[in-house]
XYZ file of C-alpha atoms in Angstrom:
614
model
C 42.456 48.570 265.202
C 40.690 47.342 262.088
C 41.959 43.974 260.555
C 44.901 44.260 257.908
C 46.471 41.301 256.231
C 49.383 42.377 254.316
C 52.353 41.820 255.603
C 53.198 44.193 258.734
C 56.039 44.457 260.888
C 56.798 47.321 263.114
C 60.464 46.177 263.446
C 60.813 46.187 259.861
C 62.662 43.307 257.767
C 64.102 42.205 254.463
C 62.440 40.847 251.979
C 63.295 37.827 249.666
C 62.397 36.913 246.381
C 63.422 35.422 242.583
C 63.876 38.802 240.941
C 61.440 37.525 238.436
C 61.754 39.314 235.093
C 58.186 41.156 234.600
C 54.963 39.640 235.748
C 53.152 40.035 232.159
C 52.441 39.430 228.466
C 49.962 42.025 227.792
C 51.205 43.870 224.546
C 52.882 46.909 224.249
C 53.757 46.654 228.459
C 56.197 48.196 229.596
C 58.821 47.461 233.360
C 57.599 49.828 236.355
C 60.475 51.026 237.832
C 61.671 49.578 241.269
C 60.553 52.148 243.906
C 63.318 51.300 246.001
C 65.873 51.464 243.748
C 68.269 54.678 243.837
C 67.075 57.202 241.022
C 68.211 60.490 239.229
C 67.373 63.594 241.346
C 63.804 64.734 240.015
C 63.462 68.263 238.183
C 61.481 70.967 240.467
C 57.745 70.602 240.120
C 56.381 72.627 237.399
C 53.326 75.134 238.371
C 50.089 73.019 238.913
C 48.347 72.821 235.322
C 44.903 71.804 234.544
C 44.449 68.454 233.863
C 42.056 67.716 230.966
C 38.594 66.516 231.466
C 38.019 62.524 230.851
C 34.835 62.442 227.561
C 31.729 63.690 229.054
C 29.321 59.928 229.924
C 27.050 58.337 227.079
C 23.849 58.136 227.928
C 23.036 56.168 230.515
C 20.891 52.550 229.773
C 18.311 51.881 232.044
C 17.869 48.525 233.095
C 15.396 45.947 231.215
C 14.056 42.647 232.731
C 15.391 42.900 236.033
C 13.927 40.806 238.555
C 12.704 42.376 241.596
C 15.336 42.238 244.388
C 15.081 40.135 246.641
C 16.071 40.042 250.431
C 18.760 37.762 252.062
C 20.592 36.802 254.952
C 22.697 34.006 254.279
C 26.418 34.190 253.374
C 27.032 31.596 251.035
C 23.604 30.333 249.512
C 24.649 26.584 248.272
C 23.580 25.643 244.450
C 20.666 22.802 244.809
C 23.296 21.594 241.746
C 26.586 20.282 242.219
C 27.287 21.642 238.591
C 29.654 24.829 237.752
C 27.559 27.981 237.540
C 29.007 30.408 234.778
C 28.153 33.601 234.835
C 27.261 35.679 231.956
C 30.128 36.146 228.966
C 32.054 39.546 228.993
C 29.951 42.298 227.760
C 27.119 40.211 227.256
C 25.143 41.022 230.200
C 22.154 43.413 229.967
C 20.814 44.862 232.972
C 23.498 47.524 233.880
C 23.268 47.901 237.703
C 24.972 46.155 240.473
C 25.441 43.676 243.082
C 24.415 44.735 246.205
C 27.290 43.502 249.105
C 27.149 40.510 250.630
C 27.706 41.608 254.347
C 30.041 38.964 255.466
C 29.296 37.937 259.416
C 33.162 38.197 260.622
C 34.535 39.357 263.845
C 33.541 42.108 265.788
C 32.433 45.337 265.337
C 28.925 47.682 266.119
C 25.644 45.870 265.400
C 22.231 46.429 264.552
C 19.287 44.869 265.924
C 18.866 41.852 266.936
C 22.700 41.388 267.479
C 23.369 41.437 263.327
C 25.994 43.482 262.299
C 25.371 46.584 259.789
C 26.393 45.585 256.418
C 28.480 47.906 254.133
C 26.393 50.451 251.579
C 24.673 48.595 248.455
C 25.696 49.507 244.944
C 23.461 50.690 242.312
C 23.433 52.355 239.261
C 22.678 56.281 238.453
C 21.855 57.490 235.152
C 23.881 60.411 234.522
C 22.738 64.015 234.469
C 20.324 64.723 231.754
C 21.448 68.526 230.764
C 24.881 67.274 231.185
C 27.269 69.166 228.399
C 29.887 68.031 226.508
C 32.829 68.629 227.689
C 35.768 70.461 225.547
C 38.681 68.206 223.900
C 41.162 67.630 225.946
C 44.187 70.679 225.666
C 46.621 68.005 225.167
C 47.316 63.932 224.946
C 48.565 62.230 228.120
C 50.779 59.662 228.357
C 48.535 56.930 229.495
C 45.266 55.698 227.787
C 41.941 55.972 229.434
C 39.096 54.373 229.535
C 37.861 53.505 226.338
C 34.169 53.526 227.154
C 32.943 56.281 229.647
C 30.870 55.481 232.804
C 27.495 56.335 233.037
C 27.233 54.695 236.290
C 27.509 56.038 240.098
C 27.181 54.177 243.279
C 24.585 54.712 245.935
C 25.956 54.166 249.179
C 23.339 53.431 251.686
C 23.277 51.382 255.172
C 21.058 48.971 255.421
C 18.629 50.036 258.784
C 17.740 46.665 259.719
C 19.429 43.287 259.781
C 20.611 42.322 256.430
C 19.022 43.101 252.925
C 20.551 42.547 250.140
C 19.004 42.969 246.765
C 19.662 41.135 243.516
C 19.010 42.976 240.664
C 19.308 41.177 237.016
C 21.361 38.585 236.541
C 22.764 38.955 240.501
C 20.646 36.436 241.636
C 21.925 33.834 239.395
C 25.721 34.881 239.845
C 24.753 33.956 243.665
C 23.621 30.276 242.971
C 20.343 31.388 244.195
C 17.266 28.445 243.443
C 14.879 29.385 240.981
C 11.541 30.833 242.589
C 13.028 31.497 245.873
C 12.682 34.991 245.392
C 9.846 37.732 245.582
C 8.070 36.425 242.775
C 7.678 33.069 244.101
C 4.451 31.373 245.452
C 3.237 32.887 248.562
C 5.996 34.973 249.191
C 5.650 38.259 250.284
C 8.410 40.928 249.723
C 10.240 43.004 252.532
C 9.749 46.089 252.331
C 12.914 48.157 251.005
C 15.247 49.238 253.955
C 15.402 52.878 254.886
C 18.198 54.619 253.903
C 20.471 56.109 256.820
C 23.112 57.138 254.852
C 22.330 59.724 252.064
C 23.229 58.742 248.667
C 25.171 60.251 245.913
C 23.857 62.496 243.732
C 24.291 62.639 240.094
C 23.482 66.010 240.024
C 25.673 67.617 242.768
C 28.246 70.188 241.864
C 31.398 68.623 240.403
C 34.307 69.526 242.838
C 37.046 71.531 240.879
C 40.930 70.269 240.831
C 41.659 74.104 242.214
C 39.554 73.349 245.204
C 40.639 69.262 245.631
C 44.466 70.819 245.213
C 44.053 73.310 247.998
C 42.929 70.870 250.506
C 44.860 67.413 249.697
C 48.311 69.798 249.237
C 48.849 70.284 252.420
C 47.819 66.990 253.574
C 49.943 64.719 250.684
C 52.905 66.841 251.579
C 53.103 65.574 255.847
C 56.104 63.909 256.937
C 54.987 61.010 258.310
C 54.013 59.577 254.870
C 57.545 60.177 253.513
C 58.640 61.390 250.433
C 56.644 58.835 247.749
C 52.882 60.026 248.309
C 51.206 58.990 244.630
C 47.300 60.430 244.282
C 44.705 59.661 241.878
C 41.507 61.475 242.585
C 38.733 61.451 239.599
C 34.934 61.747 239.031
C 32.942 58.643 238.937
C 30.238 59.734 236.754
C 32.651 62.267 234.102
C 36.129 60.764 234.913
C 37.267 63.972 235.169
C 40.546 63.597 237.069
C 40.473 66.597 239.911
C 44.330 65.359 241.949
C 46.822 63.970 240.402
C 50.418 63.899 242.293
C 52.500 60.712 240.785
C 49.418 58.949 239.841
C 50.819 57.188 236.841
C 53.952 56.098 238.513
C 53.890 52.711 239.652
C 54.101 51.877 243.550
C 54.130 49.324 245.822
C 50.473 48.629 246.585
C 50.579 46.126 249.345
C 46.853 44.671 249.610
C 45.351 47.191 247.448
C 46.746 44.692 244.883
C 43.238 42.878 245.513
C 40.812 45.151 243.870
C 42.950 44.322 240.739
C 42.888 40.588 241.625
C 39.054 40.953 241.995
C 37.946 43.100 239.029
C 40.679 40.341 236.350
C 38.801 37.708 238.153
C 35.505 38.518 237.769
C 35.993 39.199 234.240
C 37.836 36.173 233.632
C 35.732 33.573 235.356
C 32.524 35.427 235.682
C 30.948 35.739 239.328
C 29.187 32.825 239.003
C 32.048 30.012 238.702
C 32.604 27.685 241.092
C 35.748 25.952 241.822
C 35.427 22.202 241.895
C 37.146 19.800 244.447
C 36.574 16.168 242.290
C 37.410 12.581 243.633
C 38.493 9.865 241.150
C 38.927 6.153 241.370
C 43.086 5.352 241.382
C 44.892 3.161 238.998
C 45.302 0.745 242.085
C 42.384 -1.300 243.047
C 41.067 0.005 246.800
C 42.463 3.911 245.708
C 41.182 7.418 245.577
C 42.207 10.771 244.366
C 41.135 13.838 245.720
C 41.926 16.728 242.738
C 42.196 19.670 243.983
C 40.711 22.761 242.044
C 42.182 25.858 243.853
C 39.372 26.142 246.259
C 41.043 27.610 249.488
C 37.599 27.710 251.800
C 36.751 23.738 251.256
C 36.168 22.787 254.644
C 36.306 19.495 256.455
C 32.976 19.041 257.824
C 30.121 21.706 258.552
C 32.548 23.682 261.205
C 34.815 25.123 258.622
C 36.025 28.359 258.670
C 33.999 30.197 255.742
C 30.344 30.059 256.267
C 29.050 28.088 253.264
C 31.628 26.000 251.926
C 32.484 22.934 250.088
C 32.964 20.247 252.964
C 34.721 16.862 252.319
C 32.815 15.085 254.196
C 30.027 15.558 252.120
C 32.520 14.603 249.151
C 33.559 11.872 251.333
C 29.791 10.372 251.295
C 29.319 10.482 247.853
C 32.926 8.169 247.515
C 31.273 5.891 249.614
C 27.835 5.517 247.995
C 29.967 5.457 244.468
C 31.854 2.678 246.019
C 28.520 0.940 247.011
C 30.114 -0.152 250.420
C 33.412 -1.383 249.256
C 36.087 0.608 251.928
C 39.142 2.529 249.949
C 42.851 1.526 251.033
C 44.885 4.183 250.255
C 44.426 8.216 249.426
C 45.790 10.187 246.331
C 46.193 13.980 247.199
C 46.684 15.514 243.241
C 47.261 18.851 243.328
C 48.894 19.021 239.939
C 46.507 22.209 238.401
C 48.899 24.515 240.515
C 52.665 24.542 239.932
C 55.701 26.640 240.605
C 56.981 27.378 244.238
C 54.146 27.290 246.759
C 55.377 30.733 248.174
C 55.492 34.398 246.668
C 58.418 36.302 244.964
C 59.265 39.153 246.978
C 57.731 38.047 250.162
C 58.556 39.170 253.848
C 61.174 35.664 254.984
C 58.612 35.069 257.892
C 55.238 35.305 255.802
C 55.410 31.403 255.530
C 55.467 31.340 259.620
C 53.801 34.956 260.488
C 50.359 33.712 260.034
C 49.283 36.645 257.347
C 50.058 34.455 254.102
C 51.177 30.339 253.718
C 52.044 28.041 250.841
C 49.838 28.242 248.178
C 48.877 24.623 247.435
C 45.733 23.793 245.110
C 43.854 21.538 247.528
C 43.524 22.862 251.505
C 40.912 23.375 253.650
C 39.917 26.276 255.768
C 42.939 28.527 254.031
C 44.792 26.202 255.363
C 44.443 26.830 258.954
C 45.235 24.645 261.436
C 42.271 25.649 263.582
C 39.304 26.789 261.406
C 37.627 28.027 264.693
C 40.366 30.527 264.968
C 39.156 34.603 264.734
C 39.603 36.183 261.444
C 43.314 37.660 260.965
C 46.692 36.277 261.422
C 46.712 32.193 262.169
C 48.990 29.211 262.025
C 48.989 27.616 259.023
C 50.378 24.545 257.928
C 53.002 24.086 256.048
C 51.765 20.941 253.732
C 47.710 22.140 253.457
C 47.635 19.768 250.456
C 48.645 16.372 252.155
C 46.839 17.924 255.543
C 43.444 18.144 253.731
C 44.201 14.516 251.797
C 44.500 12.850 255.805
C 41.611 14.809 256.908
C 39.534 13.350 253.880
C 41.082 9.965 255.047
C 39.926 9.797 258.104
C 36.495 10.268 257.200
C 36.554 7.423 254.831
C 38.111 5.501 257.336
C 41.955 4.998 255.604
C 45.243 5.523 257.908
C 46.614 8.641 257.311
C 50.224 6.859 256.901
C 48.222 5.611 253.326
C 48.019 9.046 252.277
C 50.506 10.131 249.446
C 50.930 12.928 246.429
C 49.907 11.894 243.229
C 47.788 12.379 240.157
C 44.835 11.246 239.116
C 44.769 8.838 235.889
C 43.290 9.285 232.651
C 39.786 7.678 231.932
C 39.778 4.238 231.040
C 38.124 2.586 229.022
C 38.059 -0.835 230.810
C 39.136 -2.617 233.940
C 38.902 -3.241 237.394
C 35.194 -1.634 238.556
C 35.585 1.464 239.309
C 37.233 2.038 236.542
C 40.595 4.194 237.149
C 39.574 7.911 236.160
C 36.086 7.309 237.022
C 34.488 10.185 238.979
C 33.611 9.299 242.257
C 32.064 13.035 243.599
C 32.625 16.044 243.219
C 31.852 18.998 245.490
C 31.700 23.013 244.096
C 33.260 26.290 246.182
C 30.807 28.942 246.597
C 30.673 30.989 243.611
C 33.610 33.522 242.897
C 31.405 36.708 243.760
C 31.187 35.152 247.400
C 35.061 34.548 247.255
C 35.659 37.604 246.059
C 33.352 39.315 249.036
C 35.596 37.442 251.325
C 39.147 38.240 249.802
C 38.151 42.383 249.798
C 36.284 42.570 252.944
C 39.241 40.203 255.527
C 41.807 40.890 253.282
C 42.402 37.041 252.956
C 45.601 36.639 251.142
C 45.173 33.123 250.601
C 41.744 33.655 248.628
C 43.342 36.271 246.758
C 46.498 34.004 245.496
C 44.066 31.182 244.604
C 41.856 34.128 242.646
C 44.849 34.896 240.951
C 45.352 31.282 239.890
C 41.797 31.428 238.436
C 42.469 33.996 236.445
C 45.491 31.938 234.852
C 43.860 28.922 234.036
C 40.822 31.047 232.665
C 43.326 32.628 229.766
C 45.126 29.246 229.557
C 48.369 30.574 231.620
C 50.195 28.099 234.063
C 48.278 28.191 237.710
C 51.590 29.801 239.591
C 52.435 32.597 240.816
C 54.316 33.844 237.637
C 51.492 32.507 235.183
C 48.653 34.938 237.625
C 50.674 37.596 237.488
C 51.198 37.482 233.492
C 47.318 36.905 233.734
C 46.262 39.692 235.331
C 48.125 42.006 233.656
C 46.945 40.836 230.313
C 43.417 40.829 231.666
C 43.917 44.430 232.836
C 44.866 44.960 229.266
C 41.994 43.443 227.455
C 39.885 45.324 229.270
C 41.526 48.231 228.191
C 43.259 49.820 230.804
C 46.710 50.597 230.292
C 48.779 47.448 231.195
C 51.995 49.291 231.493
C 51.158 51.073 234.788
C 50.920 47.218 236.419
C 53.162 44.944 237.468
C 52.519 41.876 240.022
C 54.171 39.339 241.145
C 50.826 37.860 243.419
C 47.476 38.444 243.730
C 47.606 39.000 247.510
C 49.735 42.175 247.841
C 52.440 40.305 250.021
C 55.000 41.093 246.976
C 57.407 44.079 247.260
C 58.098 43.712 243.576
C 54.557 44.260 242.856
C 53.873 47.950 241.209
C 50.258 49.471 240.447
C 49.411 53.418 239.406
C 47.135 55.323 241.471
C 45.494 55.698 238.872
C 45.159 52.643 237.202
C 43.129 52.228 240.854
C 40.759 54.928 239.764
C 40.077 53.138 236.519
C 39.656 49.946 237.839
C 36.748 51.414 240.272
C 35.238 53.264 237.563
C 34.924 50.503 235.056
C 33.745 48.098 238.015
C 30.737 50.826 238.234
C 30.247 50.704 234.736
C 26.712 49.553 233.558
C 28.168 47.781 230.997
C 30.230 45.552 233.101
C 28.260 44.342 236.135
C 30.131 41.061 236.349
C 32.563 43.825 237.934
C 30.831 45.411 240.152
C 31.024 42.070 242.739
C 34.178 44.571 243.514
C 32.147 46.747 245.636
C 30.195 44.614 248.049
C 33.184 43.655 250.347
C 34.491 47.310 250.404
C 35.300 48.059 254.195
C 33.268 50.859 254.946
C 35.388 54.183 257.245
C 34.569 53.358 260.937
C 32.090 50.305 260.165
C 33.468 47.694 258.925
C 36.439 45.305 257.873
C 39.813 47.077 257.837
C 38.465 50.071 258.621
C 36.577 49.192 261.678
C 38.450 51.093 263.756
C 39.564 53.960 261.672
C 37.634 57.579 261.236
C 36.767 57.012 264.882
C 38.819 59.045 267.172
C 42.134 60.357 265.104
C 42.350 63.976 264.430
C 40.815 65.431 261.178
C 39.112 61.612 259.868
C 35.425 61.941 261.345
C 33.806 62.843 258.279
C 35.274 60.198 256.620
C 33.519 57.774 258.772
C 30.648 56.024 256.870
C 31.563 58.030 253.702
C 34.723 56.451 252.672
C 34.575 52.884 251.337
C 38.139 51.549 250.655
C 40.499 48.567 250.286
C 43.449 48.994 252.814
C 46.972 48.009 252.188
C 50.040 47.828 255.159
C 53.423 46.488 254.721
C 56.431 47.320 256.397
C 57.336 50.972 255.177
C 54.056 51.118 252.757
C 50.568 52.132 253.460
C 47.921 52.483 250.478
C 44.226 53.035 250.411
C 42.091 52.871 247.555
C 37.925 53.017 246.808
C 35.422 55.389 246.924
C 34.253 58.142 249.158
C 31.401 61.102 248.874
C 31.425 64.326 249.307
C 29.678 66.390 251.325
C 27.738 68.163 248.553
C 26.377 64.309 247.663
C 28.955 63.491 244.676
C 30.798 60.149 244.470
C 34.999 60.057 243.331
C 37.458 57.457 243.202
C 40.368 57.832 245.025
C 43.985 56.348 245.829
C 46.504 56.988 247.544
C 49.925 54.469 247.674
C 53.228 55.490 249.695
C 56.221 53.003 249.433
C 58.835 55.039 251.410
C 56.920 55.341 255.272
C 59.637 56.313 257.623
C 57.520 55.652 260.714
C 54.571 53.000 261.792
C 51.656 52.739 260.748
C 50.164 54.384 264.138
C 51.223 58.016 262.417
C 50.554 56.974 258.800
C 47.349 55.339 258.716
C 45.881 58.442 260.108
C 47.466 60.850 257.780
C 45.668 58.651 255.076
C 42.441 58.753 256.538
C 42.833 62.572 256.718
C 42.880 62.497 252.563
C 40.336 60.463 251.869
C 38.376 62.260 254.825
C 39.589 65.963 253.750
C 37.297 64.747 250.289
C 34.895 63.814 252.360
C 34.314 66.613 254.218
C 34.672 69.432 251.525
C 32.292 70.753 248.493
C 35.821 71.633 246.661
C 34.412 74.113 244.707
């Protein structure tokens, strides 16, 4: 069965948590609702209506400047410069297409040749339909805004035939910390020729699926008993944003680890996809000490056998202390972890996610997601309980100090005289891979301890405290800012481990089709992580052999979510008359496992996959 890292237990189990007042500041938000909580018996459904058409797309902006992709195979590509990369400032960039995935290397599944497995479909952007018409004004006002701007964008989803390409149009290549002149263009360098496409792509021009045809296939399927009696469905247009389902898609519901697509798109636009996280060592106010300040990177390994491909490694930080040093040995170890504060574990967490292996504490210096055993396969692992003060006695052992010398701390101000080094002084520093790689990582394994330190980024970024509480208020102001309507979110984490946490269906939708939005390709570092139906990730295993899901193997490209009683899915899939929609689908009331619901999922998401809809 394909990976899944939110919380799951098929004996089901309480949950725990503050009861922290709402999760944001974004103006004019409003409380979701607790799912669980008893409410007043709903009126009968009214007759199906017609839902009124999103604005028709601008015209579409073809791309200017780009570079000519370039092929790839590494994982993490490592900056010649130990200096932050930034990428480009919100709605600044100019190339509107984007990043293709990044085909992370983890844990089994079918490969190509050579032994390399298939990467997920690259993403690229569509002009829209030149004899496109506009559409009619809406009948009526919803409740919710939309989407300010309309997308002009669509994805192409195509497999890779060979090994792993990845192209980097635009500004891509610099997000990715890529050297200068190590592409195509460079001196006696010969492109590779593009891949062949095994896949069909979507096409911009294909028929439009109706909501009368979506409706008479997802009704019957929405409606099964296995998924209980909370089944909330967004299904829109990518290109128009014409929404064709809609059953409870503004209410909010428990996501689970769907939560991450709206941990990766604030990120992304926060940071950029081109920050790096730094990991800095200063000289101590004691003569013969050094503190290691930890930045929130969560994959800093210890030495070149760390459990992300690519990291930061301390013992490369370690040998630039010692050349800083020229030769003099330190005595004693500062671990400062100060950037992060609040309680190291989640609000509304399962009581054995500290021990269960799926989440830990959330400290702001650890190493290998603070894993005992980096070498461990990807999924559930022990973790330790102190990663901060674990990762400040690894780096002491490679400079050679007892471990018993290693304390919490923080690192002191610069000074402007004294003993040599002088306390503050910056001894090394050593730079995660940048946040489009860590964002790769957190969609395609689900890695909930990448997604709380994401989270945390986004916090600092808009000046909030780096907790869980200051993330959440983050994100939702983020969300809001980018203008999507902030009331129809509510976190508590980034990860998706929260029961308090509530997210719309469609707030999903929009989320996806801004991220495919030509003017927002910092975004669109959403997409290349996407588990891909019976390929990849979390849905390795699915759309293989349940009932009804074959045709939504290959076609459906989604973000998974599974906690005890709740199963979500969220992403894209294509039609079988070529045209891509957004889809999501959250249930928060499962009476049964996740053996029964997971397929009845897949069955939506395939059911669009399988049918014209006209």
């Amino acid at each position: 069965m394909g990976r899944e890292d939110s919380h799951y237990r098929p004996d089901g189990g309480s949950a725990h948590g503050t009861g922290r007042s709402g999760s944001g500041s974004a103006k004019g938000r409003v409380p979701v609702p607790e799912a669980h909580l008893p409410r007043a018996p709903e009126a009968p459904a009214p007759a199906p209506e017609t839902v009124p058409e999103r604005p028709p797309p601008l015209p579409w902006r073809p791309p200017t400047g780009s570079a000519s992709p370039a092929p790839n195979t590494g994982h993490f590509p490592v900056a010649g410069s130990e200096q932050p990369v930034s990428g480009p400032p919100r709605g600044s960039a100019t190339v509107p297409v984007s990043p293709a995935p990044l085909s992370p290397s983890f844990g089994p599944g079918p490969t190509g040749p050579g032994g390399v497995p298939p990467v997920g479909p690259p993403i690229s952007a569509l002009p829209a339909p030149a004899d496109a018409a506009p559409a009619p004004a809406p009948a009526a006002p919803r409740r919710r805004r939309r989407l300010p701007v309309v997308l002009a964008a669509v994805l192409l989803l195509v497999l890779a035939s060979i090994g792993v390409v990845i192209t980097r149009p635009g500004p891509v290549a610099g997000w990715l910390g890529d050297d200068a002149g190590s592409g195509p263009n460079a001196v006696g360098v010969t492109p590779e020729p593009a891949p062949s496409d095994v896949l069909g792509g979507p096409d911009s021009n294909a028929p439009v699926p109706t909501p009368d045809g979506v409706r008479a296939v997802l009704d019957p399927l929405v409606g099964v008993a296995v998924l209980g009696d909370r089944v909330n469905v967004s299904v829109a247009d990518v290109i128009t944003g014409q929404t064709l389902f809609a059953k409870g898609a503004d209410d909010g519901t428990v996501p689970a680890s769907v939560t991450k697509l709206a941990t990766a798109v604030t990120v992304l636009a926060a940071r950029g996809p081109g920050y790096r996280i730094p990991t800095r060592v200063v000289a101590g106010a004691k003569a013969g000490e050094v503190v290691i300040v930890g930045g929130g990177d969560p994959t800093l390994a210890i030495n070149k056998k760390g459990y992300y491909p690519g990291a930061a490694r301390l013992d490369d930080l370690a040998a630039q202390v010692r050349t800083a040093l020229g030769g003099t040995p330190p005595t004693s170890i500062v671990v400062d972890g100060s950037v992060y504060s609040g309680p190291v574990y989640g609000p509304g967490w399962d009581d054995d996610i500290p021990t269960g292996g799926s989440g830990g504490a959330v400290t702001a210096l650890m190493t290998d997601g603070a894993r005992t055993d980096p070498g461990v396969e990807h999924g559930s692992a022990p973790r330790f309980a102190e990663p901060d003060l674990a990762a400040g006695k690894a780096f002491a052992r490679l400079l050679g100090v007892p471990t018993d010398a290693v304390k919490r701390g923080t690192a002191p101000p610069q000074a402007a005289a004294g003993a040599s080094p002088v306390p503050g002084t910056e001894l090394g520093v050593v730079q995660s891979p940048p946040l489009i790689r860590l964002v790769d990582v957190m969609i395609s394994e689900s890695d909930n301890l990448v997604a709380e330190a994401l989270a945390r980024q986004v916090a600092l970024a808009r000046g909030q405290p780096a907790s869980f509480d200051g993330g959440a208020a983050a994100m939702d102001a983020e969300v809001a800012e980018l203008g999507l309507p902030a009331e129809e979110i509510s976190v508590s984490d980034g990860s998706g481990l929260s029961r308090l946490n509530r997210i719309s269906p469609s707030l999903l939708t929009d989320l996806v089709r801004l991220a495919a939005s030509p003017d927002h390709p910092e975004l669109a570092g959403v997409f290349g992580g996407l588990p891909v139906g019976g390929w990849s990730g979390t849905l390795n295993e699915r759309y293989r052999t349940a009932a009804g899901t074959a045709a939504g193997a290959g076609s459906v490209r989604a973000k998974t979510g599974t906690l005890t009683g709740v199963h979500s899915i969220a992403g894209l899939v294509t039609t079988a008359d070529g045209r891509l929609l957004t889809f999501a689908v959250l249930t928060d009331k499962v009476p049964g496992d996740r053996d029964t619901a997971q397929p009845a999922l897949d069955r939506i998401a395939a059911a669009l996959a399988g049918c014209g809809c006209g």
